[in-house]
PDB file of C-alpha atoms and ligand atoms in Angstrom:
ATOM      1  CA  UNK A   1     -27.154 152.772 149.579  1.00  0.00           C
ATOM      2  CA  UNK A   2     -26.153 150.776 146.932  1.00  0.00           C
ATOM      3  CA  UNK A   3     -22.580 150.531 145.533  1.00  0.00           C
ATOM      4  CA  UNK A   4     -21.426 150.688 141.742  1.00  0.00           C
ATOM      5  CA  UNK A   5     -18.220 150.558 140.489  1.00  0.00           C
ATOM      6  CA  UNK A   6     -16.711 153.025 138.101  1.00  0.00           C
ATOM      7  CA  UNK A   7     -14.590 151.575 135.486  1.00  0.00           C
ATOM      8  CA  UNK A   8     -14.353 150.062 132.128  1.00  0.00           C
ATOM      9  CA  UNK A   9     -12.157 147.401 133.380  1.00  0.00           C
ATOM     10  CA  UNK A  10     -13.363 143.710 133.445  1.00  0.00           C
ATOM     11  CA  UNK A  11     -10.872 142.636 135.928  1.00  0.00           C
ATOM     12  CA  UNK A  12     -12.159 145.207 138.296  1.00  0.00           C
ATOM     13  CA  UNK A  13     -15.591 144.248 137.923  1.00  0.00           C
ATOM     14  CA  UNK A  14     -14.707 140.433 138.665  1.00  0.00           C
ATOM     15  CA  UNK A  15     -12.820 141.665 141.870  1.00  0.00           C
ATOM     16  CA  UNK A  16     -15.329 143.906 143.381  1.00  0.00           C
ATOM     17  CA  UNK A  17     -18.181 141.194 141.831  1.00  0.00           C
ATOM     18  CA  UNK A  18     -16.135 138.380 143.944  1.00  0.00           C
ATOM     19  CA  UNK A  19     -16.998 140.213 147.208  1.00  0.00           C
ATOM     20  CA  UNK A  20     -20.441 140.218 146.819  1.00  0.00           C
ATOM     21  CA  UNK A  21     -21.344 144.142 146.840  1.00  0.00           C
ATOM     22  CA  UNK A  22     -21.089 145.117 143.447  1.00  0.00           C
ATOM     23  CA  UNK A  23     -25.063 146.731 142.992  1.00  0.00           C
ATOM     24  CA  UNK A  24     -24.207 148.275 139.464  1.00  0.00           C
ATOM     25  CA  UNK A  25     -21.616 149.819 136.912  1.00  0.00           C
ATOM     26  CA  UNK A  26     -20.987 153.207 135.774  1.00  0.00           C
ATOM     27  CA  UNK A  27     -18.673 154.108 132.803  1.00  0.00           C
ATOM     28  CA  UNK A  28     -18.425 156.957 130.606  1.00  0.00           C
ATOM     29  CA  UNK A  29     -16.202 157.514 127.805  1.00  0.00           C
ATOM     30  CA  UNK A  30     -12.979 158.094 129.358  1.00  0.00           C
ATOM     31  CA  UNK A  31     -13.038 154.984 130.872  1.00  0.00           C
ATOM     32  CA  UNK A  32     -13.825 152.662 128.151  1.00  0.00           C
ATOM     33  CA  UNK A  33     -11.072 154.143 125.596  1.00  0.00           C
ATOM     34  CA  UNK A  34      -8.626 153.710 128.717  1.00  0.00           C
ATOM     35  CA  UNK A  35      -9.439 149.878 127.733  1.00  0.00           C
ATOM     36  CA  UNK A  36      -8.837 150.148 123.991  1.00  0.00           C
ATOM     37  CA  UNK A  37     -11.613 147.869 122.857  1.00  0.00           C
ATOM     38  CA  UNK A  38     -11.379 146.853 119.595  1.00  0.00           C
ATOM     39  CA  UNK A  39     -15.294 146.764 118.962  1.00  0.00           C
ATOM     40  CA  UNK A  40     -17.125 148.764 121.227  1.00  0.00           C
ATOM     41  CA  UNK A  41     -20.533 147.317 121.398  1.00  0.00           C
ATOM     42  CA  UNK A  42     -19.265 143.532 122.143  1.00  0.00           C
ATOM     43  CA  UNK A  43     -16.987 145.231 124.594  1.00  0.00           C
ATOM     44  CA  UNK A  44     -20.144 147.301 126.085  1.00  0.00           C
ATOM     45  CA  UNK A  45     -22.252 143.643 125.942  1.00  0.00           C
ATOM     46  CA  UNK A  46     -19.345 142.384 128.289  1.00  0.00           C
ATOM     47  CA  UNK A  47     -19.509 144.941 130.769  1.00  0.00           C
ATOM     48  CA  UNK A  48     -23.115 144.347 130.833  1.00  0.00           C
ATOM     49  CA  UNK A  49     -22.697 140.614 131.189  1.00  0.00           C
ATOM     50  CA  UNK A  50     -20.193 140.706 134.029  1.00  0.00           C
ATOM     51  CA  UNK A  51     -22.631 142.894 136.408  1.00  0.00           C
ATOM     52  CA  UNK A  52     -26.094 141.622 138.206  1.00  0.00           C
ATOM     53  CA  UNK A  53     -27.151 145.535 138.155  1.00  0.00           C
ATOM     54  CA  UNK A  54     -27.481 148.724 136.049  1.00  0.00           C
ATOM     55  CA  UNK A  55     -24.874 149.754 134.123  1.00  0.00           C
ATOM     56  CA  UNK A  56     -24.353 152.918 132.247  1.00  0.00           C
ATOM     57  CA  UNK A  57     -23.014 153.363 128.722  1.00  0.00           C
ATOM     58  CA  UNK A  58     -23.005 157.256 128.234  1.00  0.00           C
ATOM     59  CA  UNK A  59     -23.882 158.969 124.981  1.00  0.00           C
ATOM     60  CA  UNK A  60     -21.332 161.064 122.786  1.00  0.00           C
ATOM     61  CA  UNK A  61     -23.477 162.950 120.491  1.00  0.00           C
ATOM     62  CA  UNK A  62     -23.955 166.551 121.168  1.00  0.00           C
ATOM     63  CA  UNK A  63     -27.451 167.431 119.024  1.00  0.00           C
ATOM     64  CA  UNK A  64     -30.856 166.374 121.086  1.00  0.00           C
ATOM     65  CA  UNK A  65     -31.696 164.280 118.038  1.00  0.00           C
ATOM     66  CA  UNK A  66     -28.777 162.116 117.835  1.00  0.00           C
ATOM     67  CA  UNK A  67     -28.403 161.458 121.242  1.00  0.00           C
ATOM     68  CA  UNK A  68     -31.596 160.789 121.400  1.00  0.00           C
ATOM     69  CA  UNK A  69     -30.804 157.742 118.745  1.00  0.00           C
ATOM     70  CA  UNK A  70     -27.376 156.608 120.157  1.00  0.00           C
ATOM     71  CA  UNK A  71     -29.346 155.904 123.441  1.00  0.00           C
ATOM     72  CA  UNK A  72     -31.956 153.492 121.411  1.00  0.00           C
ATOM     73  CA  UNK A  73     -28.984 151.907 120.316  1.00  0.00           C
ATOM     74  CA  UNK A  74     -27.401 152.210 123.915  1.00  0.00           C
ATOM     75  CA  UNK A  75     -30.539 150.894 125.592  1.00  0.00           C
ATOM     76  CA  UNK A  76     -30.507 147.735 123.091  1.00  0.00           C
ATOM     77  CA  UNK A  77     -27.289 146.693 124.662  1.00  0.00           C
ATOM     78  CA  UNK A  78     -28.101 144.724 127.148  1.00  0.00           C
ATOM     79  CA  UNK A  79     -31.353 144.524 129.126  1.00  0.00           C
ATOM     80  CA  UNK A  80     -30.001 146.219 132.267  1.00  0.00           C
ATOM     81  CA  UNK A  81     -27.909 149.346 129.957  1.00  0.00           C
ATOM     82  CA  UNK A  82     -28.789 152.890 131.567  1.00  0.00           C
ATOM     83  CA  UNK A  83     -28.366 155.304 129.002  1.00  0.00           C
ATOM     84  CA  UNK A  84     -26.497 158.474 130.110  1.00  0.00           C
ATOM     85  CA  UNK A  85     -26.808 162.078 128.742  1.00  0.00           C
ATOM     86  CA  UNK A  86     -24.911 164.761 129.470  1.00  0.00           C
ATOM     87  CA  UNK A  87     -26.374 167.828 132.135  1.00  0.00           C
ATOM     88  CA  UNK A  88     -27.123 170.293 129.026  1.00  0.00           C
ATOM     89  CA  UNK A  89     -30.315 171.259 126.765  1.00  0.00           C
ATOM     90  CA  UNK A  90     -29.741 168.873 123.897  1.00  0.00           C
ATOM     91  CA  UNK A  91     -28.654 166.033 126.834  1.00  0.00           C
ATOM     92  CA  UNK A  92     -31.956 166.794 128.555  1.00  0.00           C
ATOM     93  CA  UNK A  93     -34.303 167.161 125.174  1.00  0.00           C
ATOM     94  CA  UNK A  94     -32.912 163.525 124.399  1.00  0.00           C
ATOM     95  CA  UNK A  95     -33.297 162.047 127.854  1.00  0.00           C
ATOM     96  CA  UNK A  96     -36.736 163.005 128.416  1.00  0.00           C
ATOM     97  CA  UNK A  97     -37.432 161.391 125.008  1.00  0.00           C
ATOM     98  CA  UNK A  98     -35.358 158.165 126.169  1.00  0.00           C
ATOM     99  CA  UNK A  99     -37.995 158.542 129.275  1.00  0.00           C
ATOM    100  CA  UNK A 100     -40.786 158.667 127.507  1.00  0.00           C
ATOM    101  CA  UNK A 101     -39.920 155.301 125.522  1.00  0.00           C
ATOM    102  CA  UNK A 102     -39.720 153.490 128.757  1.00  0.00           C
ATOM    103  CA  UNK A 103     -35.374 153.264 128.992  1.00  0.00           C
ATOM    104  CA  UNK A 104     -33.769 154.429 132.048  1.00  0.00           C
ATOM    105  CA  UNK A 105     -31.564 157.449 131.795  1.00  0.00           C
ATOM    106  CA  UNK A 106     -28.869 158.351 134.273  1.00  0.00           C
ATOM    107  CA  UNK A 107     -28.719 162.643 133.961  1.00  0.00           C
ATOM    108  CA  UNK A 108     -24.534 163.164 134.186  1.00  0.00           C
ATOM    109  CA  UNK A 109     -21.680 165.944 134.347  1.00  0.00           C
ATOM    110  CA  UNK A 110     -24.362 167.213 137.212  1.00  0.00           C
ATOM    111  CA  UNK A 111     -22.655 169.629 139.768  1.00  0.00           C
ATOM    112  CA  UNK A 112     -25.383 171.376 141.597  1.00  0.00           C
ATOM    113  CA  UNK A 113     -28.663 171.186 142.868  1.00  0.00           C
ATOM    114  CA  UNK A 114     -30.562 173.371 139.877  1.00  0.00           C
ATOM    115  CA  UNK A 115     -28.891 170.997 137.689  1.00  0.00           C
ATOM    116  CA  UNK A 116     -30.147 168.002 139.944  1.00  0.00           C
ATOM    117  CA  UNK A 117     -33.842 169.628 139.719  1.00  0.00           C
ATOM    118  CA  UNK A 118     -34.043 169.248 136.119  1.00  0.00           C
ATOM    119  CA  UNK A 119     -32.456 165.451 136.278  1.00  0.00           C
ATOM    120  CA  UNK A 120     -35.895 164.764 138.100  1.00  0.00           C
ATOM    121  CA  UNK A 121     -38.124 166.811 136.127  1.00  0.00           C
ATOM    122  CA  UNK A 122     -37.252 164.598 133.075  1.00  0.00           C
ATOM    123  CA  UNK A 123     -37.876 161.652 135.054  1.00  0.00           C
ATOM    124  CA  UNK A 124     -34.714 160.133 134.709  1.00  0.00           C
ATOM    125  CA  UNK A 125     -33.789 157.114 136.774  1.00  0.00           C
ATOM    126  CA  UNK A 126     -30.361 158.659 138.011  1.00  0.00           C
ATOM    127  CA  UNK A 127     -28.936 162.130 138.836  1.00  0.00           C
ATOM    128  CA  UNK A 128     -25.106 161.898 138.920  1.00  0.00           C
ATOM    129  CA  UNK A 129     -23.483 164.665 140.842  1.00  0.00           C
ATOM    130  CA  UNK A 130     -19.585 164.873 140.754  1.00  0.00           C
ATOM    131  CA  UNK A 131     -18.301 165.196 144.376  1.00  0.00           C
ATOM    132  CA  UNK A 132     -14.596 165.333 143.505  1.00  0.00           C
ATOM    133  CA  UNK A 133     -14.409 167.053 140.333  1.00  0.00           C
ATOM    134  CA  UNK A 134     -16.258 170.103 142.590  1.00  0.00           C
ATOM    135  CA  UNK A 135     -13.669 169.635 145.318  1.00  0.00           C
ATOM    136  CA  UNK A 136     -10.978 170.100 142.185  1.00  0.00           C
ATOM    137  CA  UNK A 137     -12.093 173.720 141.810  1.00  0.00           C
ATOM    138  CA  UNK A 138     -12.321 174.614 145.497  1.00  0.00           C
ATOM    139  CA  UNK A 139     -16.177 174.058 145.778  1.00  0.00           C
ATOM    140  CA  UNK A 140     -17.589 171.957 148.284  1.00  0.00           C
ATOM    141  CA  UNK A 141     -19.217 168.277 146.833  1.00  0.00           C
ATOM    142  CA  UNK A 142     -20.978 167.041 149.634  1.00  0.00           C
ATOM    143  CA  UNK A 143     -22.562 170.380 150.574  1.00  0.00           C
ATOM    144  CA  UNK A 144     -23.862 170.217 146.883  1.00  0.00           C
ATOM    145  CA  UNK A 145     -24.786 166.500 147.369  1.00  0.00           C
ATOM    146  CA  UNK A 146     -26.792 167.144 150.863  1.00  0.00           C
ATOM    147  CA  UNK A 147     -29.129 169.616 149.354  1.00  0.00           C
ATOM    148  CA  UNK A 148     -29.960 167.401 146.697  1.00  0.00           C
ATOM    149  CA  UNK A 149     -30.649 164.672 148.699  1.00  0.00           C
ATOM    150  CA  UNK A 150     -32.890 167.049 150.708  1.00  0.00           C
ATOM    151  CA  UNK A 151     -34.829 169.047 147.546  1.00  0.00           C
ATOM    152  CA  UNK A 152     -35.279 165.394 146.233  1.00  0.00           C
ATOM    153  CA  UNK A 153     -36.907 164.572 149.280  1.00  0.00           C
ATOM    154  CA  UNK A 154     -38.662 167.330 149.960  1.00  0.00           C
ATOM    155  CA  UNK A 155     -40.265 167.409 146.954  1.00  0.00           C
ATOM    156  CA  UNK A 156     -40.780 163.133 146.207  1.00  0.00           C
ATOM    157  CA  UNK A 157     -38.746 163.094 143.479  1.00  0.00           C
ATOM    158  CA  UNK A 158     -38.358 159.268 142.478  1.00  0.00           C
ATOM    159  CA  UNK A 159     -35.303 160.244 140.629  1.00  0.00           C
ATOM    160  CA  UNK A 160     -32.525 158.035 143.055  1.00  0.00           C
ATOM    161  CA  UNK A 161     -29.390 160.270 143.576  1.00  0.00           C
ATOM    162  CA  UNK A 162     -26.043 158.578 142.334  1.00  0.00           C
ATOM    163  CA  UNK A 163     -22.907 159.901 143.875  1.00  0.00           C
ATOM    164  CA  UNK A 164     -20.326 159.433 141.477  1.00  0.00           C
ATOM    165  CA  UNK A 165     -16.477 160.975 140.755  1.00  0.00           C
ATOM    166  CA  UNK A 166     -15.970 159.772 144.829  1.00  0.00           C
ATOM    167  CA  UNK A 167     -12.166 159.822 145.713  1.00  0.00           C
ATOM    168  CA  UNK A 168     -12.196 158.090 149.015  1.00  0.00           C
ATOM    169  CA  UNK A 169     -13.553 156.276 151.659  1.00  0.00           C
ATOM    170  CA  UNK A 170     -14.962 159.356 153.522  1.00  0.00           C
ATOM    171  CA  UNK A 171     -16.777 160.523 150.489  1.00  0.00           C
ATOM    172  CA  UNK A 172     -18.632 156.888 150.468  1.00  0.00           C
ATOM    173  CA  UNK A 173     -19.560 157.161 154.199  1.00  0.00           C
ATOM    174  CA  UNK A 174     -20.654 160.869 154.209  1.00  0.00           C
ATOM    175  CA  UNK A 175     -22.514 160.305 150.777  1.00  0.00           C
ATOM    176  CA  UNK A 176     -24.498 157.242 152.666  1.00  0.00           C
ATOM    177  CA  UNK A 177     -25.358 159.782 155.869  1.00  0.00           C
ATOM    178  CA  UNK A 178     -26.319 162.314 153.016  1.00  0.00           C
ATOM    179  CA  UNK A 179     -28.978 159.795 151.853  1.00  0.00           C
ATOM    180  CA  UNK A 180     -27.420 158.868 148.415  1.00  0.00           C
ATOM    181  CA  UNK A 181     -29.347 155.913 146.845  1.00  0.00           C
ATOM    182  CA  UNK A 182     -26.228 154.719 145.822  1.00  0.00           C
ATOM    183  CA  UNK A 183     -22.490 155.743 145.416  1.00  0.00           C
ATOM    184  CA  UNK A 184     -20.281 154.846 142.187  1.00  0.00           C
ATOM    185  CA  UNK A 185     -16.750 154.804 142.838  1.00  0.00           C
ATOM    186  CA  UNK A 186     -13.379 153.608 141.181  1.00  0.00           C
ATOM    187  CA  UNK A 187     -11.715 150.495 142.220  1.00  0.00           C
ATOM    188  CA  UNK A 188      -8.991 151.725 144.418  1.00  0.00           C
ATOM    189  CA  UNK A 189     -12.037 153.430 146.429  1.00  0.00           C
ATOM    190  CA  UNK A 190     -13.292 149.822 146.744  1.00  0.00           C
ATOM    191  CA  UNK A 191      -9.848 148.569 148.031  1.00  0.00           C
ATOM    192  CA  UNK A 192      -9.405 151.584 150.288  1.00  0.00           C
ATOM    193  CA  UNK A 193     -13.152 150.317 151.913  1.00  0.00           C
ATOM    194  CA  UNK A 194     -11.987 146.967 152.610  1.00  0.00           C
ATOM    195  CA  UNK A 195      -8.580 147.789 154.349  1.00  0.00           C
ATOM    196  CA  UNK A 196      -7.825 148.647 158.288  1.00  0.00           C
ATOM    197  CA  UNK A 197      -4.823 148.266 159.761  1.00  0.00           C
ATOM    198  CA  UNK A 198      -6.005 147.318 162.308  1.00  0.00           C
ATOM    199  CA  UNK A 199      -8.203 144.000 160.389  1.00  0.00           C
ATOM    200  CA  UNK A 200      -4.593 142.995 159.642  1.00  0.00           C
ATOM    201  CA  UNK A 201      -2.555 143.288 162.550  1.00  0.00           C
ATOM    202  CA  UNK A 202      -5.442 141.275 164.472  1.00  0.00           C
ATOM    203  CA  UNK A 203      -5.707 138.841 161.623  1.00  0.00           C
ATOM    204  CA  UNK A 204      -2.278 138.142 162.068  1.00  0.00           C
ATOM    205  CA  UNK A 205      -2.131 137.321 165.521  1.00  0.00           C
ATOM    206  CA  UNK A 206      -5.090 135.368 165.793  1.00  0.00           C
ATOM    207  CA  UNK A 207      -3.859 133.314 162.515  1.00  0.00           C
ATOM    208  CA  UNK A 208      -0.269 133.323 164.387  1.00  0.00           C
ATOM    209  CA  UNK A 209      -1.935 132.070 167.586  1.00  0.00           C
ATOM    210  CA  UNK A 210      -3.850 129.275 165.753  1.00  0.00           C
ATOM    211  CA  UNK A 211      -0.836 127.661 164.291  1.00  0.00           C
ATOM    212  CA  UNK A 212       0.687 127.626 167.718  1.00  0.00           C
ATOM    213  CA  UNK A 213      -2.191 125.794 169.478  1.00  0.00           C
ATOM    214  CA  UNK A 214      -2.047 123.310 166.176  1.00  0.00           C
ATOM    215  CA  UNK A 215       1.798 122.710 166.861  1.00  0.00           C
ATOM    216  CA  UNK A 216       1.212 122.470 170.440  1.00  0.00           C
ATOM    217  CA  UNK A 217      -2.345 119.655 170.235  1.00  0.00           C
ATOM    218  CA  UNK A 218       0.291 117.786 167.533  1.00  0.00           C
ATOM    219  CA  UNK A 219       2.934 117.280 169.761  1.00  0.00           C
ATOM    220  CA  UNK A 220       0.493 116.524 172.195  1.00  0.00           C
ATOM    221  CA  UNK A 221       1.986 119.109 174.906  1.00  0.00           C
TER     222      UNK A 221
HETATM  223  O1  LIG B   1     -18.079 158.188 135.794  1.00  0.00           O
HETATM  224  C1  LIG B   1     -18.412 159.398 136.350  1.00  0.00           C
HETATM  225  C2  LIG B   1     -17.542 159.902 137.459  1.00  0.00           C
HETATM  226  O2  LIG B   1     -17.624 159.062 138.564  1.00  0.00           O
HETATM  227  C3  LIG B   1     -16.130 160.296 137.075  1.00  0.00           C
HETATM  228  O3  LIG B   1     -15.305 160.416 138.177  1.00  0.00           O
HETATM  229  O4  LIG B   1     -13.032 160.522 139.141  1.00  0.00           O
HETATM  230  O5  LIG B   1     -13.344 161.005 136.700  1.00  0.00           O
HETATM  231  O6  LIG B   1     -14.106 162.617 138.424  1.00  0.00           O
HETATM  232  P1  LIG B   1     -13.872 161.188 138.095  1.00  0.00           P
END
């Protein structure tokens, strides 16, 4: 399972980058006006530039046709830009299109497995379903995530699932055992990965232990 970050934020991406895991980027809207950019394309180019993977810009238009022309646009960001559409008629109409021209299109706001059926039928390179934002309204996201991951595979669907909207670690390692192709997930997600108590307390010892034996060999005792 690979693992994208979700953000807008370059900082992040340098961070998570720096560790050597960072497969990909998702963004969507939300996330890029929490960064103000002052020109959005040369800030979209950036994003692109900072990650050694797919990233997704997502489309805004709500009519087949124009989304359908904001992803050309999308697409000619960067050579690795995934163009996302939203999970309706128009977003679908437009993403099979984007398909058909040969761009990769990530199928999101997807939140359950009919939803996920159509993702493939189109082709599209990603389905996105939204763990947490179903656990917000007292459904059950990784219920919804498993059958995906098993309709996908029972039926050969190239279509490579994307767990996305993940809120903590336990969403990551479930999503994995699910058979996600790869989970997106916001920095503090990435942070909460790294950390055990446990890593630190031994850490400290064995670093407090170290210096000891160095004091000790210099005063030759
Ligand atoms: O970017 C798509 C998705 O991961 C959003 O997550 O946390 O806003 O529900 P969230």
């Amino acid at each position: 399972m690979k693992l994208f970050l979700d953000t807008a934020n370059l900082d992040e991406i340098r961070e998570i980058r720096r560790w050597g895991v960072l497969g990909g980027l998702t963004s969507n809207p939300t996330l890029i006006a929490k960064e103000k950019p002052s020109d959005i394309e040369t800030y979209m180019k950036e994003l692109c530039a900072e990650v050694d993977g797919p990233v997704s810009l997502e489309t805004t238009a709500e009519r087949a046709d124009e989304i359908f022309e904001q992803g050309l646009k999308l697409a000619q960001v960067a050579p690795n830009a995934v163009v996302k559409v939203a999970m309706t008629p128009d977003g679908l109409d437009a993403g099979k299109r984007l398909v058909e021209q040969g761009i990769p299109v990530n199928v999101t706001l997807t939140f359950s497995p009919a939803q996920a059926i159509l993702a493939a039928e189109i082709g599209a390179t990603y389905v996105s379903p939204f763990l947490g934002r179903l656990d917000d309204v007292g459904a059950d996201g990784m219920f919804v995530l498993r059958e995906i991951c098993q309709i996908y595979e029972a039926q050969g669907y190239e279509t490579l699932v994307l767990a996305a909207s993940l809120r903590n670690p336990m969403h990551v390692v479930e999503a994995a055992k699910a058979g996600a192709d790869v989970a997106t997930m916001p920095f503090e997600v990435f942070t909460k990965l790294v950390k055990h108590p446990l890593t630190d307390a031994g850490l400290e010892k064995f670093l407090a232990d170290w210096k000891k034996l160095e004091a000790q060999v210099k005063e030759g005792v």
